[in-house]
């Protein structure tokens, strides 16, 4: 596996019953990538390329052409665990982007834009495809960890906290280019696709590796929940977004999530059963989510004060 790129996995074998060799190869690449740094790309993943292209086009129209007054008609629903609808990073935030966030289609928490036409329909379609892909990747991760293929699905069967964001990053200035600061995702699995502007970078062995946009591919990364459940056997990917100069960046991120009431702690298969000490103390997922949200709404003055999953780490030395 090269140092200068993240591995690409062909998932076509997962949709055929007679390609055991292809499935075995996919699992090997995913297992290695997740154990090393938590990032990989997938092709032949079942999400139609035409739908991905249309989603980017409509996102550009929404963010580029609509006046702020029109965007603000999609005000966030105050009862949501995250601000569904249109939002923009606070002025004091180091992150420079605006986004439209939605929960599963049919959720009462969603606030959709009226324009451009068909935007809601496309958002709901691509959300459904991402959900199905999440079930597949979750099964593969279970097997890569030596668990029954349906283990994580049974652990994480409630899909109501899944969410997706269409994001617009403003062009970089002469003095700063931060789009999203270095971080790990707090959820289970994240899917990302970006336009040709690029900007997504993953840290591996202390170096930042640009994820070059590839037509039709999806970037997949493991989040904190999987890292904790596996007791650090799988790594939550450290990544950031660097804004390009003279042009905007558009992307979608889908977060295959965990219900907020779920208790998270290292599984006994990776602790008690093999004589290993837990590397994390248990926590209620929504409590961690709230701490992460506070990172955004009240950014700490010192980077080391940002709450990460290490907040729950246990000193086993």
CSV table of C-alpha atoms in Angstrom, one decimal:
chain,number,residue,atom,x,y,z
A,1,UNK,CA,0.0,0.0,0.0
A,2,UNK,CA,1.7,3.2,-1.2
A,3,UNK,CA,2.4,6.1,1.2
A,4,UNK,CA,1.2,8.7,-1.3
A,5,UNK,CA,-2.4,7.5,-1.8
A,6,UNK,CA,-5.2,5.7,-0.1
A,7,UNK,CA,-6.3,2.3,-1.3
A,8,UNK,CA,-9.1,1.8,-3.7
A,9,UNK,CA,-11.5,-1.1,-3.2
A,10,UNK,CA,-13.7,-2.6,-6.0
A,11,UNK,CA,-17.0,-3.5,-4.4
A,12,UNK,CA,-18.5,-5.2,-7.4
A,13,UNK,CA,-17.9,-8.6,-5.9
A,14,UNK,CA,-20.2,-7.7,-3.0
A,15,UNK,CA,-23.1,-7.6,-5.4
A,16,UNK,CA,-22.4,-11.0,-6.9
A,17,UNK,CA,-22.8,-14.3,-5.2
A,18,UNK,CA,-20.1,-16.1,-7.3
A,19,UNK,CA,-17.1,-13.9,-6.7
A,20,UNK,CA,-15.5,-15.2,-3.5
A,21,UNK,CA,-12.0,-14.2,-4.6
A,22,UNK,CA,-13.1,-10.7,-5.3
A,23,UNK,CA,-14.8,-10.4,-1.9
A,24,UNK,CA,-11.8,-11.9,-0.1
A,25,UNK,CA,-9.5,-9.3,-1.8
A,26,UNK,CA,-11.9,-6.4,-0.8
A,27,UNK,CA,-12.0,-7.5,2.8
A,28,UNK,CA,-8.2,-7.8,2.9
A,29,UNK,CA,-7.7,-4.3,1.6
A,30,UNK,CA,-10.4,-2.8,3.9
A,31,UNK,CA,-9.1,-4.6,6.9
A,32,UNK,CA,-5.5,-3.4,6.4
A,33,UNK,CA,-6.6,0.1,5.7
A,34,UNK,CA,-8.8,0.3,8.8
A,35,UNK,CA,-6.1,-1.2,11.1
A,36,UNK,CA,-3.5,1.3,9.8
A,37,UNK,CA,-5.3,4.6,9.4
A,38,UNK,CA,-9.0,4.2,8.8
A,39,UNK,CA,-9.4,5.5,5.2
A,40,UNK,CA,-10.1,3.9,1.8
A,41,UNK,CA,-11.9,4.6,-1.4
A,42,UNK,CA,-14.6,2.4,-3.1
A,43,UNK,CA,-15.7,2.0,-6.7
A,44,UNK,CA,-18.6,0.0,-8.1
A,45,UNK,CA,-20.4,0.8,-4.8
A,46,UNK,CA,-24.0,0.9,-6.1
A,47,UNK,CA,-24.5,4.7,-5.9
A,48,UNK,CA,-25.3,5.8,-9.4
A,49,UNK,CA,-22.7,8.2,-10.9
A,50,UNK,CA,-25.5,10.3,-12.5
A,51,UNK,CA,-27.1,10.8,-9.2
A,52,UNK,CA,-23.8,11.9,-7.6
A,53,UNK,CA,-23.2,14.4,-10.4
A,54,UNK,CA,-26.7,15.8,-10.2
A,55,UNK,CA,-26.4,16.2,-6.4
A,56,UNK,CA,-23.2,18.3,-6.8
A,57,UNK,CA,-24.8,20.4,-9.6
A,58,UNK,CA,-27.9,21.2,-7.4
A,59,UNK,CA,-25.7,21.9,-4.4
A,60,UNK,CA,-23.7,24.4,-6.4
A,61,UNK,CA,-27.0,26.1,-7.6
A,62,UNK,CA,-28.3,26.3,-4.0
A,63,UNK,CA,-25.1,27.7,-2.5
A,64,UNK,CA,-23.9,29.9,-5.4
A,65,UNK,CA,-27.0,31.5,-6.8
A,66,UNK,CA,-29.6,31.8,-4.0
A,67,UNK,CA,-29.5,34.9,-1.9
A,68,UNK,CA,-28.8,34.4,1.8
A,69,UNK,CA,-32.4,35.4,2.6
A,70,UNK,CA,-33.6,32.4,0.6
A,71,UNK,CA,-31.1,30.0,2.3
A,72,UNK,CA,-32.2,31.2,5.7
A,73,UNK,CA,-35.7,30.0,5.0
A,74,UNK,CA,-34.3,26.6,5.8
A,75,UNK,CA,-33.6,27.5,9.4
A,76,UNK,CA,-32.4,24.7,11.6
A,77,UNK,CA,-34.9,22.7,13.6
A,78,UNK,CA,-34.2,23.4,17.3
A,79,UNK,CA,-35.3,19.9,18.4
A,80,UNK,CA,-32.8,18.1,16.3
A,81,UNK,CA,-29.6,16.5,17.8
A,82,UNK,CA,-27.7,18.4,15.1
A,83,UNK,CA,-28.9,21.6,13.3
A,84,UNK,CA,-30.9,20.2,10.3
A,85,UNK,CA,-31.4,22.7,7.5
A,86,UNK,CA,-29.1,25.5,6.3
A,87,UNK,CA,-26.3,26.6,8.5
A,88,UNK,CA,-23.0,28.5,8.3
A,89,UNK,CA,-20.0,28.2,10.5
A,90,UNK,CA,-19.8,30.9,13.2
A,91,UNK,CA,-17.5,33.8,12.4
A,92,UNK,CA,-15.2,32.9,15.2
A,93,UNK,CA,-14.9,29.3,13.9
A,94,UNK,CA,-11.6,28.4,12.1
A,95,UNK,CA,-13.7,26.3,9.7
A,96,UNK,CA,-14.9,28.3,6.7
A,97,UNK,CA,-18.0,26.6,5.1
A,98,UNK,CA,-21.7,26.6,4.9
A,99,UNK,CA,-23.9,23.5,4.7
A,100,UNK,CA,-27.3,21.9,4.3
A,101,UNK,CA,-27.9,19.0,6.8
A,102,UNK,CA,-30.6,16.4,6.7
A,103,UNK,CA,-31.7,13.3,8.6
A,104,UNK,CA,-33.3,10.2,7.0
A,105,UNK,CA,-36.1,11.0,4.5
A,106,UNK,CA,-39.4,11.2,6.4
A,107,UNK,CA,-37.8,12.5,9.5
A,108,UNK,CA,-39.8,15.4,11.1
A,109,UNK,CA,-36.5,17.1,11.9
A,110,UNK,CA,-35.7,17.8,8.2
A,111,UNK,CA,-36.1,21.4,6.7
A,112,UNK,CA,-35.8,21.3,2.9
A,113,UNK,CA,-35.1,24.2,0.5
A,114,UNK,CA,-37.8,25.0,-2.0
A,115,UNK,CA,-35.2,25.8,-4.6
A,116,UNK,CA,-33.6,24.7,-6.8
A,117,UNK,CA,-36.4,22.4,-8.1
A,118,UNK,CA,-35.9,18.6,-7.5
A,119,UNK,CA,-33.2,19.3,-4.9
A,120,UNK,CA,-35.1,17.5,-2.1
A,121,UNK,CA,-35.9,14.5,-4.4
A,122,UNK,CA,-32.2,14.1,-5.2
A,123,UNK,CA,-31.1,14.5,-1.6
A,124,UNK,CA,-33.6,11.8,-0.5
A,125,UNK,CA,-32.5,9.4,-3.2
A,126,UNK,CA,-28.8,9.7,-2.5
A,127,UNK,CA,-29.5,9.4,1.2
A,128,UNK,CA,-31.2,6.0,0.6
A,129,UNK,CA,-28.3,4.7,-1.5
A,130,UNK,CA,-25.8,5.8,1.2
A,131,UNK,CA,-27.9,4.0,3.9
A,132,UNK,CA,-27.8,0.7,1.9
A,133,UNK,CA,-24.1,1.1,1.3
A,134,UNK,CA,-23.6,1.7,5.1
A,135,UNK,CA,-25.2,-1.7,5.8
A,136,UNK,CA,-22.9,-3.4,3.4
A,137,UNK,CA,-19.7,-1.7,4.7
A,138,UNK,CA,-20.8,-2.4,8.3
A,139,UNK,CA,-21.1,-6.1,7.5
A,140,UNK,CA,-17.6,-6.1,5.9
A,141,UNK,CA,-16.1,-4.3,8.9
A,142,UNK,CA,-17.7,-6.9,11.2
A,143,UNK,CA,-16.1,-9.7,9.2
A,144,UNK,CA,-12.7,-7.9,9.1
A,145,UNK,CA,-12.8,-7.7,12.9
A,146,UNK,CA,-13.5,-11.5,13.2
A,147,UNK,CA,-17.1,-10.9,14.2
A,148,UNK,CA,-20.3,-12.4,12.7
A,149,UNK,CA,-21.3,-10.5,9.6
A,150,UNK,CA,-24.5,-9.1,11.2
A,151,UNK,CA,-22.9,-8.2,14.5
A,152,UNK,CA,-22.5,-4.5,14.0
A,153,UNK,CA,-25.9,-4.3,12.3
A,154,UNK,CA,-27.6,-5.8,15.3
A,155,UNK,CA,-25.6,-3.5,17.6
A,156,UNK,CA,-26.5,-0.5,15.5
A,157,UNK,CA,-29.9,-1.2,14.1
A,158,UNK,CA,-31.6,2.2,14.6
A,159,UNK,CA,-31.0,4.5,11.6
A,160,UNK,CA,-32.7,7.6,12.9
A,161,UNK,CA,-29.5,9.5,13.8
A,162,UNK,CA,-27.9,9.0,10.4
A,163,UNK,CA,-27.4,12.3,8.7
A,164,UNK,CA,-26.0,13.9,5.5
A,165,UNK,CA,-24.5,17.3,4.7
A,166,UNK,CA,-24.1,19.1,1.4
A,167,UNK,CA,-21.1,21.4,2.0
A,168,UNK,CA,-19.8,24.5,0.3
A,169,UNK,CA,-16.3,25.7,1.2
A,170,UNK,CA,-15.4,29.3,0.3
A,171,UNK,CA,-12.3,30.0,-1.8
A,172,UNK,CA,-9.0,30.3,0.2
A,173,UNK,CA,-7.7,33.8,0.9
A,174,UNK,CA,-4.1,35.0,0.8
A,175,UNK,CA,-3.8,34.5,4.6
A,176,UNK,CA,-5.7,31.3,5.4
A,177,UNK,CA,-7.1,28.1,3.6
A,178,UNK,CA,-8.7,26.1,6.4
A,179,UNK,CA,-11.9,24.4,5.4
A,180,UNK,CA,-12.4,22.0,8.3
A,181,UNK,CA,-9.7,21.7,10.9
A,182,UNK,CA,-7.9,18.4,11.6
A,183,UNK,CA,-10.3,16.0,13.3
A,184,UNK,CA,-11.7,12.5,13.5
A,185,UNK,CA,-15.4,11.7,12.9
A,186,UNK,CA,-17.4,10.8,16.0
A,187,UNK,CA,-19.7,8.3,14.3
A,188,UNK,CA,-19.4,4.8,12.9
A,189,UNK,CA,-18.7,5.2,9.1
A,190,UNK,CA,-18.5,8.2,6.9
A,191,UNK,CA,-18.9,8.4,3.1
A,192,UNK,CA,-17.6,11.5,1.2
A,193,UNK,CA,-17.5,12.5,-2.4
A,194,UNK,CA,-16.1,15.8,-3.6
A,195,UNK,CA,-16.0,17.9,-6.8
A,196,UNK,CA,-12.9,18.4,-8.9
A,197,UNK,CA,-11.6,21.1,-6.5
A,198,UNK,CA,-10.4,18.4,-4.1
A,199,UNK,CA,-9.1,19.5,-0.7
A,200,UNK,CA,-9.7,16.5,1.5
A,201,UNK,CA,-6.5,15.3,3.2
A,202,UNK,CA,-5.8,12.3,5.4
A,203,UNK,CA,-3.0,12.0,7.9
A,204,UNK,CA,-0.8,8.9,7.8
A,205,UNK,CA,2.4,8.4,9.6
A,206,UNK,CA,2.6,12.1,10.4
A,207,UNK,CA,2.1,13.2,6.8
A,208,UNK,CA,-0.9,14.8,5.1
A,209,UNK,CA,-1.9,12.9,2.0
A,210,UNK,CA,-4.3,14.6,-0.5
A,211,UNK,CA,-7.2,12.5,-1.6
A,212,UNK,CA,-7.4,13.2,-5.3
A,213,UNK,CA,-11.0,13.3,-6.6
A,214,UNK,CA,-11.7,10.3,-8.8
A,215,UNK,CA,-14.8,10.3,-10.9
A,216,UNK,CA,-17.4,8.0,-9.4
A,217,UNK,CA,-15.5,7.0,-6.3
A,218,UNK,CA,-16.5,7.4,-2.7
A,219,UNK,CA,-14.1,8.0,0.2
A,220,UNK,CA,-14.8,5.9,3.3
A,221,UNK,CA,-13.5,6.4,6.7
A,222,UNK,CA,-13.9,4.8,10.1
A,223,UNK,CA,-15.1,6.9,13.0
A,224,UNK,CA,-14.6,7.0,16.7
A,225,UNK,CA,-17.4,4.5,17.6
A,226,UNK,CA,-15.7,1.7,15.6
A,227,UNK,CA,-12.3,2.6,17.1
A,228,UNK,CA,-13.7,2.3,20.6
A,229,UNK,CA,-15.8,-0.9,20.0
A,230,UNK,CA,-12.7,-2.6,18.5
A,231,UNK,CA,-10.5,-1.3,21.3
A,232,UNK,CA,-8.2,0.4,18.8
A,233,UNK,CA,-7.9,-2.5,16.4
A,234,UNK,CA,-9.5,-0.2,13.8
A,235,UNK,CA,-8.4,3.5,13.7
A,236,UNK,CA,-10.6,6.5,13.5
A,237,UNK,CA,-9.2,8.5,10.5
A,238,UNK,CA,-7.6,11.9,11.1
A,239,UNK,CA,-8.4,14.2,8.3
A,240,UNK,CA,-9.0,17.8,7.3
A,241,UNK,CA,-10.1,20.0,4.4
A,242,UNK,CA,-7.8,22.5,2.8
A,243,UNK,CA,-9.7,25.1,0.7
A,244,UNK,CA,-8.3,25.7,-2.8
A,245,UNK,CA,-7.5,29.2,-4.0
A,246,UNK,CA,-9.7,31.1,-6.4
A,247,UNK,CA,-12.5,28.5,-6.4
A,248,UNK,CA,-15.2,27.1,-4.2
A,249,UNK,CA,-15.2,23.4,-3.1
A,250,UNK,CA,-18.4,21.3,-3.0
A,251,UNK,CA,-18.8,18.0,-1.4
A,252,UNK,CA,-21.3,15.6,0.3
A,253,UNK,CA,-20.6,13.8,3.6
A,254,UNK,CA,-22.9,11.0,4.8
A,255,UNK,CA,-22.6,9.9,8.4
A,256,UNK,CA,-23.7,6.4,9.2
A,257,UNK,CA,-24.3,7.0,12.8
A,258,UNK,CA,-25.4,5.6,16.2
A,259,UNK,CA,-28.5,6.4,18.1
A,260,UNK,CA,-27.7,8.9,20.9
A,261,UNK,CA,-29.0,6.6,23.7
A,262,UNK,CA,-26.6,3.9,22.8
A,263,UNK,CA,-23.9,2.9,25.3
A,264,UNK,CA,-20.4,2.7,23.7
A,265,UNK,CA,-17.5,0.8,25.2
A,266,UNK,CA,-14.8,-1.7,24.0
A,267,UNK,CA,-16.4,-5.0,23.1
A,268,UNK,CA,-15.6,-8.0,25.3
A,269,UNK,CA,-14.3,-9.8,22.1
A,270,UNK,CA,-11.4,-7.4,22.1
A,271,UNK,CA,-10.9,-7.1,25.9
A,272,UNK,CA,-12.1,-9.7,28.4
A,273,UNK,CA,-12.2,-12.6,26.0
A,274,UNK,CA,-8.5,-12.2,25.0
A,275,UNK,CA,-7.1,-10.8,28.3
A,276,UNK,CA,-6.8,-7.2,27.0
A,277,UNK,CA,-7.6,-4.2,29.1
A,278,UNK,CA,-10.2,-1.7,27.8
A,279,UNK,CA,-8.5,1.3,26.3
A,280,UNK,CA,-11.7,3.5,26.9
A,281,UNK,CA,-14.2,4.0,29.6
A,282,UNK,CA,-17.9,3.6,28.4
A,283,UNK,CA,-20.1,6.6,27.5
A,284,UNK,CA,-23.5,7.5,26.2
A,285,UNK,CA,-23.1,8.4,22.6
A,286,UNK,CA,-25.3,11.6,22.8
A,287,UNK,CA,-23.1,12.9,25.6
A,288,UNK,CA,-20.0,12.6,23.4
A,289,UNK,CA,-22.0,14.2,20.5
A,290,UNK,CA,-22.9,17.1,22.7
A,291,UNK,CA,-19.2,17.7,23.6
A,292,UNK,CA,-18.2,17.6,20.0
A,293,UNK,CA,-20.9,20.1,19.1
A,294,UNK,CA,-19.6,22.5,21.7
A,295,UNK,CA,-16.2,22.3,20.0
A,296,UNK,CA,-18.0,23.9,17.0
A,297,UNK,CA,-20.3,26.4,18.8
A,298,UNK,CA,-17.7,27.5,21.4
A,299,UNK,CA,-14.2,26.8,19.8
A,300,UNK,CA,-11.5,26.4,22.5
A,301,UNK,CA,-8.7,28.9,22.3
A,302,UNK,CA,-6.1,26.1,22.6
A,303,UNK,CA,-6.2,23.2,20.1
A,304,UNK,CA,-5.3,20.7,22.8
A,305,UNK,CA,-8.6,21.6,24.6
A,306,UNK,CA,-10.7,20.3,21.7
A,307,UNK,CA,-12.7,17.3,22.9
A,308,UNK,CA,-11.8,14.1,21.0
A,309,UNK,CA,-12.3,10.4,21.7
A,310,UNK,CA,-9.1,10.6,23.9
A,311,UNK,CA,-11.4,12.3,26.4
A,312,UNK,CA,-12.6,8.7,27.3
A,313,UNK,CA,-9.2,7.0,27.0
A,314,UNK,CA,-8.0,4.9,29.9
A,315,UNK,CA,-4.3,4.9,30.8
A,316,UNK,CA,-3.4,1.2,30.6
A,317,UNK,CA,0.4,1.6,31.1
